[in-house]
Coordinates of C-alpha atoms in Angstrom, one line a residue:
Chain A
X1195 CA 80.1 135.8 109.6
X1196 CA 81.5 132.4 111.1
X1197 CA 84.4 132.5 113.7
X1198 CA 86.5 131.1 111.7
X1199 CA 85.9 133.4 108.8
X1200 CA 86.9 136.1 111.4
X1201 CA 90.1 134.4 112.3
X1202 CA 91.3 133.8 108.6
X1203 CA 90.9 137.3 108.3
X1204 CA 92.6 138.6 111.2
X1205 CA 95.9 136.0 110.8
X1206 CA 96.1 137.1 107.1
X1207 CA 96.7 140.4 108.1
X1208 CA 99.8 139.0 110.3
X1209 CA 101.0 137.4 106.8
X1210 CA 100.4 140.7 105.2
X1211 CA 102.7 142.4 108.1
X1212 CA 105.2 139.8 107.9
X1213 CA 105.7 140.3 103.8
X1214 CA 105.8 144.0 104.2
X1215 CA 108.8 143.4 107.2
X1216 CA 110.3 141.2 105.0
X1217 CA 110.7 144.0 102.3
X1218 CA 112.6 146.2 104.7
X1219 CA 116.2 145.8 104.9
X1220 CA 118.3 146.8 108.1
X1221 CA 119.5 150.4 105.9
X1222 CA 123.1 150.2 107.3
X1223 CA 123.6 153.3 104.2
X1224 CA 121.4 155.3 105.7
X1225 CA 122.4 154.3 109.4
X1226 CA 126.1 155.0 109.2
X1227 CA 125.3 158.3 107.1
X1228 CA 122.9 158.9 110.1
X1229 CA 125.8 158.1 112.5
X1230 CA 128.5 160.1 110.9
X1231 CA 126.1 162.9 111.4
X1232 CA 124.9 162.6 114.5
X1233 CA 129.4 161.7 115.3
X1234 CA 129.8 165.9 113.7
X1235 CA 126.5 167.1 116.1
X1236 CA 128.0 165.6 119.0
X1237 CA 131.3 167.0 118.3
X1238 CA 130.7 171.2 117.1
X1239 CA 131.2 172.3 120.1
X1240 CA 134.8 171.7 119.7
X1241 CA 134.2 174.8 116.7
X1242 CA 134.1 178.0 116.9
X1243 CA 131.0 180.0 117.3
X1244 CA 130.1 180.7 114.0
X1245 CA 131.0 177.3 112.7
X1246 CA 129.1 175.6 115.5
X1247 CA 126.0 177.2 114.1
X1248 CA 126.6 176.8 110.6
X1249 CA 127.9 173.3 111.1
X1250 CA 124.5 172.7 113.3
X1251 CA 122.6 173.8 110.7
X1252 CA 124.2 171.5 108.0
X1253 CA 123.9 168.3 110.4
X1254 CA 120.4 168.8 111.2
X1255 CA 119.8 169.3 107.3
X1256 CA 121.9 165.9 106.0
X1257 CA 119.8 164.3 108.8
X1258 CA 116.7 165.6 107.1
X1259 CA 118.1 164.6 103.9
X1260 CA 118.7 160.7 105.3
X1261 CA 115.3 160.5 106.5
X1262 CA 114.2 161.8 103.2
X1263 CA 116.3 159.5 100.9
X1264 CA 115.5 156.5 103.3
X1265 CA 111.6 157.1 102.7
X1266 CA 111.8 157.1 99.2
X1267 CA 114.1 154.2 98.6
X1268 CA 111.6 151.8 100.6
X1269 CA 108.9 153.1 100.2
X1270 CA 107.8 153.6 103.6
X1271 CA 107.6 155.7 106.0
X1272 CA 107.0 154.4 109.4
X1273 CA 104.2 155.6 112.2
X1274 CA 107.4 156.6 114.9
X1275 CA 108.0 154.2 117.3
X1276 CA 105.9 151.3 117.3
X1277 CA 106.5 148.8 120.4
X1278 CA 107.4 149.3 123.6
X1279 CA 110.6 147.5 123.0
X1280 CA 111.1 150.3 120.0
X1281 CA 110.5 152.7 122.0
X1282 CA 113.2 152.2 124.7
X1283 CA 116.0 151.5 122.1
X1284 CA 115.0 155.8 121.0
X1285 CA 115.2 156.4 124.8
X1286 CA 118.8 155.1 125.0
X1287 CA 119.8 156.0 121.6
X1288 CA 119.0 159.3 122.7
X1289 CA 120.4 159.3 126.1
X1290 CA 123.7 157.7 124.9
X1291 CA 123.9 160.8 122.4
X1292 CA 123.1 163.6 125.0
X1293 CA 125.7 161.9 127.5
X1294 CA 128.2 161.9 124.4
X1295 CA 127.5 165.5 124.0
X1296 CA 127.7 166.6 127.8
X1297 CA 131.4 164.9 127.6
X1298 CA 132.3 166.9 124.6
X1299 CA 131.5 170.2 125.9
X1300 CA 133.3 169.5 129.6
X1301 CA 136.6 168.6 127.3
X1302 CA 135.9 171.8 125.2
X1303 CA 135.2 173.7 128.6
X1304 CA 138.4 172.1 130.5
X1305 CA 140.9 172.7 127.1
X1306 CA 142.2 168.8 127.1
X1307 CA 143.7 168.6 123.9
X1308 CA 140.7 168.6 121.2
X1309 CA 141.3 164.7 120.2
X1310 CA 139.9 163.7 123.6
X1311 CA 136.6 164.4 121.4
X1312 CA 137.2 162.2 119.1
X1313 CA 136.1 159.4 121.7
X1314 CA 132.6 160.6 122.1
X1315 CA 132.5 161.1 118.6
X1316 CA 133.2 157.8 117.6
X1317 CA 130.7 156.5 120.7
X1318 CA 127.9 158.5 118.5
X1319 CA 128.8 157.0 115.7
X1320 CA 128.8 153.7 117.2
X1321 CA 125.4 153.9 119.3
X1322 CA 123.8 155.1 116.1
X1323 CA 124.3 152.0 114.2
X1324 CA 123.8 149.6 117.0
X1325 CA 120.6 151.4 118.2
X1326 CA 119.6 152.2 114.5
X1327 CA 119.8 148.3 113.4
X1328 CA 118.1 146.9 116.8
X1329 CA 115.3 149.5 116.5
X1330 CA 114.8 148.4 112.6
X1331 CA 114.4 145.3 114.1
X1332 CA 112.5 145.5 116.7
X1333 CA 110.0 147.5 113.9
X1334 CA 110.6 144.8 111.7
X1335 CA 109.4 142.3 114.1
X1336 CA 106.1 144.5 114.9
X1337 CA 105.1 145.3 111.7
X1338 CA 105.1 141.4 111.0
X1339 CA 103.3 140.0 113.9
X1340 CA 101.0 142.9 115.4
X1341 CA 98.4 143.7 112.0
X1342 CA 96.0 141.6 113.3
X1343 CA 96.7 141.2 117.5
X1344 CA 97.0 145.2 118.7
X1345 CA 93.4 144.7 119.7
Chain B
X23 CA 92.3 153.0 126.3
X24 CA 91.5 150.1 124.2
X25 CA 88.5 149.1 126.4
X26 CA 86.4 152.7 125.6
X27 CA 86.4 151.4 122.0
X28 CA 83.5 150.4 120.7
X29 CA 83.6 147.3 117.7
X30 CA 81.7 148.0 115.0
X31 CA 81.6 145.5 111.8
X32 CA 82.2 147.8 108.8
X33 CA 80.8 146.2 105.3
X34 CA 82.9 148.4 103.6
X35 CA 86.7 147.9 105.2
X36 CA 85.6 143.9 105.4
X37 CA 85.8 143.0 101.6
X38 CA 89.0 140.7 102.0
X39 CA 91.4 143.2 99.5
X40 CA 90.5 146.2 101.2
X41 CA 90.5 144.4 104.7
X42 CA 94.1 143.6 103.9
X43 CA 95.1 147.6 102.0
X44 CA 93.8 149.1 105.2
X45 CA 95.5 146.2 107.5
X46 CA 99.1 147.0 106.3
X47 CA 98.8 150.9 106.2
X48 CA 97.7 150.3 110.4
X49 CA 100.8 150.3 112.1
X50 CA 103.0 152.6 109.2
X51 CA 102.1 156.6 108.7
X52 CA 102.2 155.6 104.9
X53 CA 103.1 153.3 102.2
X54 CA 104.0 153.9 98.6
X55 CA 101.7 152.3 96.0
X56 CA 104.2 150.0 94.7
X57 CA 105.4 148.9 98.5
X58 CA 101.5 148.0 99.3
X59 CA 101.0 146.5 95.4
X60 CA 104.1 144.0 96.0
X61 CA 103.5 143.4 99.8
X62 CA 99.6 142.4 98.8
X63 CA 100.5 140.7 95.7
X64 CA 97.9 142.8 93.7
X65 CA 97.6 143.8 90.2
X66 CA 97.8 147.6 89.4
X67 CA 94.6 147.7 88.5
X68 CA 93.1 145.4 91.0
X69 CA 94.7 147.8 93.6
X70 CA 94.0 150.6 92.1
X71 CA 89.9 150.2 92.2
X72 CA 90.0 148.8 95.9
X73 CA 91.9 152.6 96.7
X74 CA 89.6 154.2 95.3
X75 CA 87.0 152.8 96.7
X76 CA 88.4 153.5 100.7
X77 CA 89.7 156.9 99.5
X78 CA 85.9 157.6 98.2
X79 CA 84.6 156.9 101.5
X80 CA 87.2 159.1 103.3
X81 CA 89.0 155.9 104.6
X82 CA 92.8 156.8 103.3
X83 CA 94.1 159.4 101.4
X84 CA 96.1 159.4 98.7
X85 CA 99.0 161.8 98.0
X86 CA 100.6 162.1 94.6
X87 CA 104.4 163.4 94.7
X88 CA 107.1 163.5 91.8
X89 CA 109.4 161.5 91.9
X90 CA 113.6 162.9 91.1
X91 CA 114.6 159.3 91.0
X92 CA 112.1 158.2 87.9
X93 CA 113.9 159.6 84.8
X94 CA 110.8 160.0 83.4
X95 CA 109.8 162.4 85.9
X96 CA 106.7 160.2 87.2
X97 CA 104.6 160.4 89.7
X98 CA 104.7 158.5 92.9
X99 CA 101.7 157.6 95.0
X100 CA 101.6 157.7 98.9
X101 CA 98.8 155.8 100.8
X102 CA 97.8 156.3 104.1
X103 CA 94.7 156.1 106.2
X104 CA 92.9 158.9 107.3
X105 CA 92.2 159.4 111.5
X106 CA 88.9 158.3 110.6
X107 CA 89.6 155.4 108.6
X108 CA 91.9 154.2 111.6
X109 CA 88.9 154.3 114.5
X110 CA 86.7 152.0 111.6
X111 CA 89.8 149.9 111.4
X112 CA 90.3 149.5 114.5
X113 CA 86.5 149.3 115.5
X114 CA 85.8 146.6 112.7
X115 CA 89.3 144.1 114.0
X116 CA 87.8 144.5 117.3
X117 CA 84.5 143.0 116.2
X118 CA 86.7 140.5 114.1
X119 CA 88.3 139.5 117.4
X120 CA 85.0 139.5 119.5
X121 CA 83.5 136.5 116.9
X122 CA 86.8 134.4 117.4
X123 CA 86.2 134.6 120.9
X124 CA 82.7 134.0 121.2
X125 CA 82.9 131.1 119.4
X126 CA 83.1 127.5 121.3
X127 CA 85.7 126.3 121.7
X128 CA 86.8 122.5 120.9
X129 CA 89.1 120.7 122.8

């Protein structure tokens, strides 16, 4: 096989990558439901006990359930994070979430009036959608231009 | 990492259709026929044969799973490559990429 044989072969594969990115739409649906969920997860500890749990449960389920709907509407279901830039953007999404949850639980702990967690709730919300449609992104952009240059 | 593999041309993943099939399911866990049929600009058919072929040779799998959104209860078929259909891949782009470079090049 010729060299550039080879070459047309490996570039068409970024073409390939590049149609298949194309066909993915930022899913702001399935962000904001995603968001609005992880906005309740952040916030149960502002429940009772036994509606914490039950409330966990039904969080972690709907989340599930987005993931689920998300694959079968596209299509697709991605290999995790792919990138290093991908990567990072879970990292923070996933620090920003935790920190939003520490700050719920000192206001549940300190008894300030139970609307002071509607800030860290709304900061869930928030950092899901931004994080969510900069990490489609940032997949987008990888699926398109890595098929034929991870070597 | 990358430098303990070993390329190896594979006569099998190189036809150009199945080069690309096994090209777009790389970097995703899998793909739904339809997603890989429209992204390749395949017929049903065409694709079809060249997944059977890979899935023959243990290259990809394919999964079949009903679909609740088809009114007419049809199936829907997931493609994905198998862990060893990934190291051929990836052994047979690595020998793609060791031709391009050991060719001369003109300035």
């Amino acid at each position: 096989m010729s060299a550039l044989e080879a070459e047309i072969a490996l570039t068409g594969l970024d073409a390939d990558g590049a149609r298949l990115a194309h066909g993915l739409p930022i899913p702001w649906g399935h962000l904001l439901a995603g968001g609005m969920l992880m906005a309740v997860l952040v916030g149960v500890d502002m429940l009772s006990a036994g509606w914490m749990a039950a409330t966990t449960a039904a969080t972690l389920l709907g989340t599930f359930l987005v993931g689920l709907h998300y694959r079968t509407r596209y299509g697709v279901v991605p290999a995790g994070p792919i990138g290093r830039r991908s990567t990072w953007l879970l990292v923070f999404l996933l620090v920003a979430l935790l920190l939003a949850k520490v700050a719920v639980m000192v206001i549940a702990d300190t008894g300030i009036s139970p609307w002071g967690a509607a800030l860290p709730m709304i900061g869930a919300l928030a950092v899901t959608l931004l994080f969510g449609a900069r990490y489609h992104l940032a997949m987008r952009e990888v699926l398109a231009h890595r098929l034929g240059r991870r070597l | 990492m990358n430098d303990q593999r070993s390329a190896q041309f594979d006569e099998l993943i190189h036809s150009p259709v199945r080069l690309r099939i096994c090209g777009v399911l790389r970097n995703v866990e899998r793909l739904e026929f339809a997603v890989l049929r429209d992204t390749l600009e395949l017929t049903d058919a065409h694709l079809s044969k060249n997944l059977k072929v890979l899935a023959d040779a243990g290259t990809l799998t394919l999964r079949r799973e009903r679909s609740p959104q088809r009114a007419d209860n049809r199936r829907r078929t997931w493609v994905s490559l198998t862990a060893a259909g990934r190291n051929t891949l990836e052994a047979h782009l690595l020998a793609l990429a060791q031709i391009v470079e050991a060719a001369p090049r003109c300035q």
